[in-house]
Amino acid sequence: MHPDQPKIFLVDDDLFCLKLMEQAIRSQGYHDIQTFDNGSDCLNSLTEEPDIIFLDQMMGSVSGMDALKAIKRFNPDIFVVFVSGQQQVEVAVESLKFGAFDYIVKNETQRTKLNSVLEKIMLVRERLNQRKPARSNRFFSLFQFFSLLLTLSLLSSCTQNLFQAAGRSSRPTQPPLSAPLDYQYRLRPDDRLTLSVWDHDELSVGSVYSAQPSTELDGKYLLVDNNGEVTVPKLGKVSVGSLTVPEAEETLKARFGKSIVNPLVTVQVLNKEVTVLGEVNAPGKLVLDKDRTTLVQVLGRAGDFNNYADKRYVKVLRQQGSKVEENLFDLTRMDLYVQSNTLILPGDVVYVPAKSSKEFERKSGGILAIASGLSAIIVITRLFLSI
C-alpha cells in the first residue's frame, strides 16, 4: 500500500486492455484509479486533478496525441505515459516532445513496464516534494503572478462585435447628421464631369457609351470652374453650378436640342469622394457612385474594420459652410442601427479610432511567446533541481 496515493487515470478504448492495466496497477497497491474508454471523457474530468494518466495512442474522436497536448496545456505537472499497440519510434519521439513522461508498448512485458514507470514517477514525485528551494518557489510564484496579470490584460481588451444587443455600451448617443430624405448631389466648383451624347462622339467627353468608360485619372472630363460653368464642345460656356445631375442633363439636352433631334445626354460626376481613415483594412478615398450611400456601406467598401478598431466611437466629419459638423456613432449596438447608419455625403471624412489597448495587443503575441518559454524553463529547472 502506498501512503502517498496518486490519482491515476487510465484511458483506452479497448476495454480488455483497459481492464488489464487496471488490474496490474491495483496489484501494486494503487487504488485511486479512474478508467475512461475515450479521450473526451478524460479531458472533461481533468478538474478532478489527476496526478498520473496512462493514455492510449489510438482512440476514436480524440487522438492520444491531441489528448496529450490538451492535458499538458491544462496542467504541465501531470505525468502522462503514452501507451501504444505498436513500437513506433516516430510516435514515441513526438509524444516525449509534447511532454509525455514515458512510452509503453502493449505486449507481454507491459505489466513489468507499468510497474517500472510507476516506480520512476513516484520517485520523481517524492524528490520534487522534498527539494523545493524557497528561491525557486518564490520565483515560480512571481511567474504565476505575471501570467495572471497578462491573462487579465488580454481579457480586458476583448473585441467588440457589430450590432450587439442594447446595454453593451455606456456612451451617450447623439442625433444623426442631417441629410434630407430627398437628398441629391448638386454640382459645385472643381467637380469633374464626363459628358456623353449618344451617337455623337465629337460632342462627348469621357463618354460612358465607349468600351472603356473614363475615370478621373484618364483626364477626359469637364471641369466646373469657380463660376459654376463648364466649357462644352459646340456649346461653349454652360452654367451647371448648384444643379443636380438630372437638372444638368436636362439643361444640356435643351441646348443640344437646337441642332440634334431628341439628344440622349448623360452626365457623370467623377469626384464624389469620401475619405475613410483609421482602423479599417483599406483606408483612403472612395468614390461614391450613387447619391445615397450609408456609413455601413462606406465602411464595407473600405474593407471592414481591422482587429484594432474601436467600433463604439466611429467619427464622421462634415463641412457645413465655414463650420465642421462632427458626430460619433456606436456600431456595436443593434438598437442604434438605424440612427448610426447615417447617410454619407461627398466630402465627408469617416474616422475609425483605435482601441486604447492597441499597442498591448500588437505586442501580446511576443509577450505570450516569452511567457510560454519562461514556463517551460521553470518546469525543467524545478525538475533538475529536485533530482
CSV table of C-alpha atoms in Angstrom, one decimal:
chain,number,residue,atom,x,y,z
A,1,MET,CA,0.0,0.0,0.0
A,2,HIS,CA,1.4,3.4,-1.0
A,3,PRO,CA,1.0,6.1,1.7
A,4,ASP,CA,1.0,8.9,-0.9
A,5,GLN,CA,-1.7,7.6,-3.1
A,6,PRO,CA,-1.7,9.4,-6.5
A,7,LYS,CA,-4.9,9.8,-8.5
A,8,ILE,CA,-4.5,7.7,-11.7
A,9,PHE,CA,-6.5,8.0,-14.9
A,10,LEU,CA,-6.4,5.1,-17.4
A,11,VAL,CA,-7.6,5.9,-20.9
A,12,ASP,CA,-8.1,3.2,-23.6
A,13,ASP,CA,-11.0,2.5,-26.0
A,14,ASP,CA,-10.1,-1.2,-25.8
A,15,LEU,CA,-12.0,-2.4,-22.7
A,16,PHE,CA,-10.0,-5.6,-22.4
A,17,CYS,CA,-6.6,-3.7,-22.4
A,18,LEU,CA,-8.1,-1.1,-20.0
A,19,LYS,CA,-9.1,-3.9,-17.6
A,20,LEU,CA,-5.6,-5.5,-17.7
A,21,MET,CA,-3.9,-2.1,-17.0
A,22,GLU,CA,-6.2,-1.5,-14.1
A,23,GLN,CA,-5.6,-5.0,-12.6
A,24,ALA,CA,-1.8,-4.6,-13.0
A,25,ILE,CA,-1.8,-1.2,-11.3
A,26,ARG,CA,-4.1,-2.2,-8.4
A,27,SER,CA,-1.8,-5.2,-7.7
A,28,GLN,CA,0.9,-2.7,-6.9
A,29,GLY,CA,-1.2,-1.1,-4.2
A,30,TYR,CA,-2.7,1.8,-6.1
A,31,HIS,CA,-6.4,2.2,-5.6
A,32,ASP,CA,-7.4,5.8,-6.6
A,33,ILE,CA,-8.0,4.8,-10.2
A,34,GLN,CA,-10.5,6.0,-12.8
A,35,THR,CA,-10.9,4.4,-16.2
A,36,PHE,CA,-12.1,6.1,-19.4
A,37,ASP,CA,-12.9,4.5,-22.8
A,38,ASN,CA,-12.4,7.7,-24.8
A,39,GLY,CA,-10.2,10.8,-24.6
A,40,SER,CA,-13.1,13.3,-24.4
A,41,ASP,CA,-14.4,12.0,-21.1
A,42,CYS,CA,-10.8,12.1,-19.7
A,43,LEU,CA,-10.3,15.7,-20.7
A,44,ASN,CA,-13.7,16.6,-19.2
A,45,SER,CA,-12.5,15.1,-15.9
A,46,LEU,CA,-9.2,17.0,-15.6
A,47,THR,CA,-10.7,19.3,-13.0
A,48,GLU,CA,-10.5,16.3,-10.6
A,49,GLU,CA,-6.7,16.9,-10.7
A,50,PRO,CA,-5.2,13.5,-11.7
A,51,ASP,CA,-1.5,13.0,-10.9
A,52,ILE,CA,-0.8,10.3,-13.5
A,53,ILE,CA,-2.5,9.5,-16.8
A,54,PHE,CA,-1.9,6.3,-18.9
A,55,LEU,CA,-3.0,7.3,-22.3
A,56,ASP,CA,-3.7,5.1,-25.3
A,57,GLN,CA,-2.3,6.3,-28.6
A,58,MET,CA,-5.1,5.2,-30.9
A,59,MET,CA,-8.5,6.3,-29.9
A,60,GLY,CA,-11.7,7.5,-31.7
A,61,SER,CA,-12.9,11.1,-31.7
A,62,VAL,CA,-9.9,12.5,-29.8
A,63,SER,CA,-6.5,11.0,-30.7
A,64,GLY,CA,-3.9,10.2,-28.0
A,65,MET,CA,-1.6,12.9,-29.3
A,66,ASP,CA,-4.3,15.6,-29.2
A,67,ALA,CA,-5.3,14.5,-25.7
A,68,LEU,CA,-1.7,14.7,-24.6
A,69,LYS,CA,-1.4,18.3,-25.8
A,70,ALA,CA,-4.6,19.2,-24.1
A,71,ILE,CA,-3.6,17.7,-20.8
A,72,LYS,CA,-0.2,19.5,-20.8
A,73,ARG,CA,-1.9,22.8,-21.6
A,74,PHE,CA,-4.3,22.2,-18.7
A,75,ASN,CA,-1.6,21.2,-16.2
A,76,PRO,CA,2.0,20.6,-17.3
A,77,ASP,CA,2.7,18.8,-13.9
A,78,ILE,CA,0.6,15.8,-14.8
A,79,PHE,CA,2.6,12.7,-15.6
A,80,VAL,CA,1.4,11.3,-18.9
A,81,VAL,CA,2.5,7.9,-20.0
A,82,PHE,CA,1.8,7.1,-23.7
A,83,VAL,CA,0.6,3.5,-24.4
A,84,SER,CA,0.6,2.1,-27.9
A,85,GLY,CA,-0.1,-1.2,-29.5
A,86,GLN,CA,2.9,-0.9,-31.8
A,87,GLN,CA,6.5,0.0,-31.4
A,88,GLN,CA,6.7,3.3,-33.4
A,89,VAL,CA,9.9,5.3,-32.9
A,90,GLU,CA,8.4,8.5,-34.5
A,91,VAL,CA,5.3,8.4,-32.3
A,92,ALA,CA,7.5,7.8,-29.2
A,93,VAL,CA,9.7,10.8,-30.0
A,94,GLU,CA,6.7,13.0,-30.8
A,95,SER,CA,5.0,12.1,-27.5
A,96,LEU,CA,8.1,12.9,-25.5
A,97,LYS,CA,8.5,16.2,-27.3
A,98,PHE,CA,5.0,17.2,-26.2
A,99,GLY,CA,5.6,16.3,-22.6
A,100,ALA,CA,5.0,12.6,-22.1
A,101,PHE,CA,6.9,11.0,-19.2
A,102,ASP,CA,7.4,7.7,-20.9
A,103,TYR,CA,6.2,5.4,-23.8
A,104,ILE,CA,5.0,1.8,-23.3
A,105,VAL,CA,4.2,-0.8,-25.9
A,106,LYS,CA,1.3,-3.2,-25.3
A,107,ASN,CA,3.0,-6.7,-25.3
A,108,GLU,CA,3.9,-9.5,-22.9
A,109,THR,CA,6.2,-7.2,-20.9
A,110,GLN,CA,3.5,-4.5,-20.4
A,111,ARG,CA,2.8,-5.4,-16.8
A,112,THR,CA,6.5,-5.1,-15.9
A,113,LYS,CA,6.9,-1.8,-17.7
A,114,LEU,CA,3.8,-0.4,-16.0
A,115,ASN,CA,5.3,-1.2,-12.6
A,116,SER,CA,8.7,0.3,-13.6
A,117,VAL,CA,7.2,3.5,-14.9
A,118,LEU,CA,5.1,3.9,-11.7
A,119,GLU,CA,8.2,3.5,-9.6
A,120,LYS,CA,10.0,6.2,-11.5
A,121,ILE,CA,7.1,8.5,-11.3
A,122,MET,CA,6.7,8.0,-7.5
A,123,LEU,CA,10.5,8.6,-7.1
A,124,VAL,CA,10.3,11.9,-9.1
A,125,ARG,CA,7.2,13.0,-7.1
A,126,GLU,CA,8.9,12.3,-3.8
A,127,ARG,CA,12.1,14.2,-4.7
A,128,LEU,CA,10.1,17.1,-6.1
A,129,ASN,CA,8.2,17.4,-2.8
A,130,GLN,CA,11.4,17.1,-0.7
A,131,ARG,CA,13.5,19.5,-2.7
A,132,LYS,CA,11.6,22.7,-3.4
A,133,PRO,CA,14.1,25.5,-2.8
A,134,ALA,CA,12.5,28.6,-1.3
A,135,ARG,CA,14.0,30.8,-4.0
A,136,SER,CA,12.6,28.6,-6.7
A,137,ASN,CA,9.2,28.7,-5.1
A,138,ARG,CA,9.3,32.5,-4.9
A,139,PHE,CA,10.4,32.7,-8.5
A,140,PHE,CA,7.6,30.4,-9.6
A,141,SER,CA,5.1,32.4,-7.6
A,142,LEU,CA,6.2,35.6,-9.3
A,143,PHE,CA,5.9,33.9,-12.7
A,144,GLN,CA,2.4,32.8,-11.8
A,145,PHE,CA,1.5,36.4,-10.7
A,146,PHE,CA,2.9,37.7,-14.0
A,147,SER,CA,0.9,35.2,-16.0
A,148,LEU,CA,-2.3,36.2,-14.1
A,149,LEU,CA,-1.7,39.9,-14.9
A,150,LEU,CA,-1.0,39.0,-18.6
A,151,THR,CA,-4.2,37.0,-18.8
A,152,LEU,CA,-6.3,39.7,-17.2
A,153,SER,CA,-4.8,42.3,-19.5
A,154,LEU,CA,-5.7,40.2,-22.5
A,155,LEU,CA,-9.3,39.6,-21.3
A,156,SER,CA,-9.7,43.4,-20.7
A,157,SER,CA,-9.0,44.0,-24.4
A,158,CYS,CA,-11.8,41.9,-25.9
A,159,THR,CA,-13.1,42.6,-29.4
A,160,GLN,CA,-16.4,44.4,-29.9
A,161,ASN,CA,-18.9,42.8,-32.2
A,162,LEU,CA,-21.1,44.7,-34.6
A,163,PHE,CA,-24.8,45.5,-33.7
A,164,GLN,CA,-25.0,43.5,-30.5
A,165,ALA,CA,-27.9,43.9,-28.1
A,166,ALA,CA,-28.7,47.1,-26.2
A,167,GLY,CA,-26.9,47.9,-23.0
A,168,ARG,CA,-23.4,46.9,-24.0
A,169,SER,CA,-22.2,50.5,-24.5
A,170,SER,CA,-22.3,53.3,-21.9
A,171,ARG,CA,-21.5,56.1,-24.3
A,172,PRO,CA,-24.4,58.6,-24.7
A,173,THR,CA,-25.9,58.5,-28.2
A,174,GLN,CA,-26.1,61.6,-30.4
A,175,PRO,CA,-28.5,62.6,-33.1
A,176,PRO,CA,-27.5,61.6,-36.7
A,177,LEU,CA,-26.0,64.0,-39.1
A,178,SER,CA,-28.7,65.9,-41.0
A,179,ALA,CA,-29.4,65.0,-44.7
A,180,PRO,CA,-32.8,65.5,-46.5
A,181,LEU,CA,-34.7,62.4,-47.3
A,182,ASP,CA,-34.8,63.5,-51.0
A,183,TYR,CA,-31.1,64.4,-51.0
A,184,GLN,CA,-29.4,64.7,-54.4
A,185,TYR,CA,-25.9,65.8,-55.0
A,186,ARG,CA,-25.5,69.3,-56.5
A,187,LEU,CA,-22.7,70.3,-58.8
A,188,ARG,CA,-20.0,72.6,-57.3
A,189,PRO,CA,-16.8,74.3,-58.4
A,190,ASP,CA,-13.9,71.9,-59.2
A,191,ASP,CA,-16.2,69.0,-60.0
A,192,ARG,CA,-15.0,66.8,-62.8
A,193,LEU,CA,-17.8,65.6,-65.2
A,194,THR,CA,-18.0,63.3,-68.1
A,195,LEU,CA,-20.4,64.2,-70.9
A,196,SER,CA,-21.9,61.5,-73.1
A,197,VAL,CA,-24.1,62.4,-76.1
A,198,TRP,CA,-25.4,59.2,-77.8
A,199,ASP,CA,-24.1,58.7,-81.3
A,200,HIS,CA,-22.1,62.0,-81.2
A,201,ASP,CA,-18.6,61.2,-80.1
A,202,GLU,CA,-17.4,64.6,-81.3
A,203,LEU,CA,-19.6,66.2,-78.6
A,204,SER,CA,-18.8,63.7,-75.8
A,205,VAL,CA,-16.0,64.0,-73.2
A,206,GLY,CA,-15.2,60.7,-71.5
A,207,SER,CA,-18.3,59.0,-72.9
A,208,VAL,CA,-19.9,56.3,-70.8
A,209,TYR,CA,-21.0,54.7,-74.0
A,210,SER,CA,-17.5,53.8,-75.1
A,211,ALA,CA,-16.0,50.4,-74.5
A,212,GLN,CA,-13.8,51.7,-71.7
A,213,PRO,CA,-15.6,54.4,-69.7
A,214,SER,CA,-13.5,57.3,-68.5
A,215,THR,CA,-12.1,57.8,-65.0
A,216,GLU,CA,-10.7,60.9,-63.3
A,217,LEU,CA,-7.2,59.6,-63.9
A,218,ASP,CA,-7.7,59.5,-67.6
A,219,GLY,CA,-8.0,63.3,-67.8
A,220,LYS,CA,-11.1,63.1,-70.0
A,221,TYR,CA,-13.5,65.3,-68.2
A,222,LEU,CA,-15.1,68.7,-68.0
A,223,LEU,CA,-14.1,70.9,-65.0
A,224,VAL,CA,-16.7,73.1,-63.3
A,225,ASP,CA,-15.0,76.5,-62.8
A,226,ASN,CA,-15.4,78.9,-59.9
A,227,ASN,CA,-18.4,80.5,-61.6
A,228,GLY,CA,-20.2,77.1,-61.8
A,229,GLU,CA,-19.7,76.8,-65.6
A,230,VAL,CA,-18.3,74.1,-67.9
A,231,THR,CA,-17.0,74.5,-71.4
A,232,VAL,CA,-18.9,72.1,-73.6
A,233,PRO,CA,-17.9,71.3,-77.3
A,234,LYS,CA,-20.0,73.3,-79.8
A,235,LEU,CA,-21.9,75.0,-77.0
A,236,GLY,CA,-19.2,76.9,-75.1
A,237,LYS,CA,-19.9,78.0,-71.5
A,238,VAL,CA,-22.9,76.3,-69.8
A,239,SER,CA,-23.9,77.1,-66.2
A,240,VAL,CA,-24.4,74.0,-64.2
A,241,GLY,CA,-23.4,75.1,-60.7
A,242,SER,CA,-25.8,74.1,-57.9
A,243,LEU,CA,-27.8,71.9,-60.3
A,244,THR,CA,-28.4,68.2,-59.6
A,245,VAL,CA,-27.2,65.8,-62.2
A,246,PRO,CA,-30.6,65.2,-63.7
A,247,GLU,CA,-31.1,69.0,-63.9
A,248,ALA,CA,-27.7,69.4,-65.6
A,249,GLU,CA,-28.6,66.7,-68.1
A,250,GLU,CA,-31.9,68.5,-68.9
A,251,THR,CA,-30.1,71.8,-69.4
A,252,LEU,CA,-27.6,70.3,-71.8
A,253,LYS,CA,-30.3,68.4,-73.6
A,254,ALA,CA,-32.2,71.6,-74.2
A,255,ARG,CA,-29.1,73.3,-75.6
A,256,PHE,CA,-28.1,70.3,-77.8
A,257,GLY,CA,-31.8,70.0,-78.9
A,258,LYS,CA,-31.4,73.1,-81.1
A,259,SER,CA,-29.2,71.1,-83.5
A,260,ILE,CA,-29.8,67.4,-82.6
A,261,VAL,CA,-33.2,65.7,-82.7
A,262,ASN,CA,-34.0,64.2,-79.3
A,263,PRO,CA,-30.5,64.1,-78.0
A,264,LEU,CA,-29.6,61.5,-75.3
A,265,VAL,CA,-27.4,63.2,-72.8
A,266,THR,CA,-25.7,61.6,-69.7
A,267,VAL,CA,-23.6,63.4,-67.1
A,268,GLN,CA,-21.5,61.6,-64.6
A,269,VAL,CA,-19.5,63.1,-61.6
A,270,LEU,CA,-16.1,61.5,-61.2
A,271,ASN,CA,-15.0,63.1,-57.9
A,272,LYS,CA,-17.9,62.4,-55.5
A,273,GLU,CA,-15.4,61.2,-52.8
A,274,VAL,CA,-15.4,60.3,-49.2
A,275,THR,CA,-12.2,59.9,-47.1
A,276,VAL,CA,-12.0,56.9,-44.7
A,277,LEU,CA,-9.2,57.0,-42.2
A,278,GLY,CA,-8.1,55.0,-39.2
A,279,GLU,CA,-8.5,51.3,-38.3
A,280,VAL,CA,-10.0,49.9,-41.5
A,281,ASN,CA,-8.4,47.4,-43.8
A,282,ALA,CA,-8.3,49.7,-46.9
A,283,PRO,CA,-8.2,53.4,-45.8
A,284,GLY,CA,-8.2,56.2,-48.3
A,285,LYS,CA,-10.5,57.9,-50.7
A,286,LEU,CA,-13.7,56.2,-52.0
A,287,VAL,CA,-15.7,57.4,-55.0
A,288,LEU,CA,-19.5,57.4,-54.3
A,289,ASP,CA,-21.2,56.0,-57.3
A,290,LYS,CA,-24.7,56.9,-56.1
A,291,ASP,CA,-26.4,59.7,-54.2
A,292,ARG,CA,-27.5,57.7,-51.2
A,293,THR,CA,-24.6,55.8,-49.6
A,294,THR,CA,-24.7,54.9,-45.9
A,295,LEU,CA,-22.0,54.7,-43.3
A,296,VAL,CA,-22.0,50.9,-43.1
A,297,GLN,CA,-21.8,50.7,-46.9
A,298,VAL,CA,-18.8,53.1,-46.9
A,299,LEU,CA,-17.0,51.0,-44.2
A,300,GLY,CA,-17.7,47.9,-46.2
A,301,ARG,CA,-16.1,49.3,-49.3
A,302,ALA,CA,-13.1,50.3,-47.1
A,303,GLY,CA,-12.5,46.6,-46.3
A,304,ASP,CA,-14.3,46.5,-42.9
A,305,PHE,CA,-12.7,47.2,-39.6
A,306,ASN,CA,-9.3,45.7,-38.7
A,307,ASN,CA,-8.6,44.0,-35.4
A,308,TYR,CA,-7.8,47.2,-33.5
A,309,ALA,CA,-10.8,49.3,-34.4
A,310,ASP,CA,-13.0,50.8,-31.6
A,311,LYS,CA,-16.4,50.4,-33.2
A,312,ARG,CA,-18.1,52.3,-30.4
A,313,TYR,CA,-16.6,55.7,-31.5
A,314,VAL,CA,-16.8,55.9,-35.3
A,315,LYS,CA,-16.5,59.6,-36.2
A,316,VAL,CA,-18.0,61.4,-39.2
A,317,LEU,CA,-16.8,64.9,-40.1
A,318,ARG,CA,-18.8,67.1,-42.5
A,319,GLN,CA,-18.1,70.6,-43.8
A,320,GLN,CA,-21.1,72.9,-43.4
A,321,GLY,CA,-20.1,76.3,-44.8
A,322,SER,CA,-17.3,77.6,-42.6
A,323,LYS,CA,-18.0,75.0,-39.8
A,324,VAL,CA,-17.3,71.3,-39.4
A,325,GLU,CA,-20.1,69.2,-38.1
A,326,GLU,CA,-18.9,66.2,-36.1
A,327,ASN,CA,-20.8,63.1,-34.8
A,328,LEU,CA,-19.9,59.9,-33.1
A,329,PHE,CA,-21.6,56.6,-33.9
A,330,ASP,CA,-21.7,53.4,-31.9
A,331,LEU,CA,-21.7,50.5,-34.3
A,332,THR,CA,-21.8,47.8,-31.6
A,333,ARG,CA,-25.4,48.3,-30.7
A,334,MET,CA,-28.2,46.8,-32.8
A,335,ASP,CA,-30.9,49.1,-31.3
A,336,LEU,CA,-29.0,52.1,-32.7
A,337,TYR,CA,-28.5,50.7,-36.2
A,338,VAL,CA,-31.0,53.0,-38.0
A,339,GLN,CA,-29.7,56.1,-36.2
A,340,SER,CA,-26.0,55.1,-36.6
A,341,ASN,CA,-26.2,54.1,-40.3
A,342,THR,CA,-26.3,57.7,-41.4
A,343,LEU,CA,-26.1,59.0,-44.9
A,344,ILE,CA,-22.6,59.7,-46.0
A,345,LEU,CA,-22.2,62.7,-48.4
A,346,PRO,CA,-19.3,63.6,-50.8
A,347,GLY,CA,-16.6,65.4,-48.9
A,348,ASP,CA,-17.3,63.7,-45.6
A,349,VAL,CA,-14.4,62.2,-43.6
A,350,VAL,CA,-15.0,58.9,-41.7
A,351,TYR,CA,-12.5,58.2,-39.0
A,352,VAL,CA,-12.3,54.9,-37.1
A,353,PRO,CA,-10.2,55.2,-33.9
A,354,ALA,CA,-8.0,52.5,-32.4
A,355,LYS,CA,-8.9,50.8,-29.1
A,356,SER,CA,-6.8,52.0,-26.2
A,357,SER,CA,-5.3,48.5,-25.9
A,358,LYS,CA,-3.9,48.5,-29.5
A,359,GLU,CA,-0.3,48.7,-28.6
A,360,PHE,CA,-0.7,46.0,-26.0
A,361,GLU,CA,-2.5,43.7,-28.4
A,362,ARG,CA,0.2,44.2,-31.0
A,363,LYS,CA,2.9,43.2,-28.5
A,364,SER,CA,0.9,40.5,-26.7
A,365,GLY,CA,1.9,37.8,-29.2
A,366,GLY,CA,5.6,38.3,-28.3
A,367,ILE,CA,4.8,38.5,-24.6
A,368,LEU,CA,2.8,35.2,-24.7
A,369,ALA,CA,5.7,33.6,-26.5
A,370,ILE,CA,8.2,34.8,-23.9
A,371,ALA,CA,5.8,33.7,-21.1
A,372,SER,CA,5.5,30.2,-22.6
A,373,GLY,CA,9.3,30.0,-22.9
A,374,LEU,CA,9.7,31.0,-19.2
A,375,SER,CA,7.1,28.5,-18.2
A,376,ALA,CA,9.0,25.7,-19.9
A,377,ILE,CA,12.3,26.8,-18.4
A,378,ILE,CA,10.9,26.9,-14.9
A,379,VAL,CA,9.3,23.5,-15.1
A,380,ILE,CA,12.6,21.9,-16.4
A,381,THR,CA,14.6,23.8,-13.8
A,382,ARG,CA,12.4,22.6,-11.0
A,383,LEU,CA,12.8,19.1,-12.2
A,384,PHE,CA,16.6,19.1,-12.4
A,385,LEU,CA,17.0,21.0,-9.1
A,386,SER,CA,14.9,18.4,-7.3
A,387,ILE,CA,16.5,15.2,-8.7
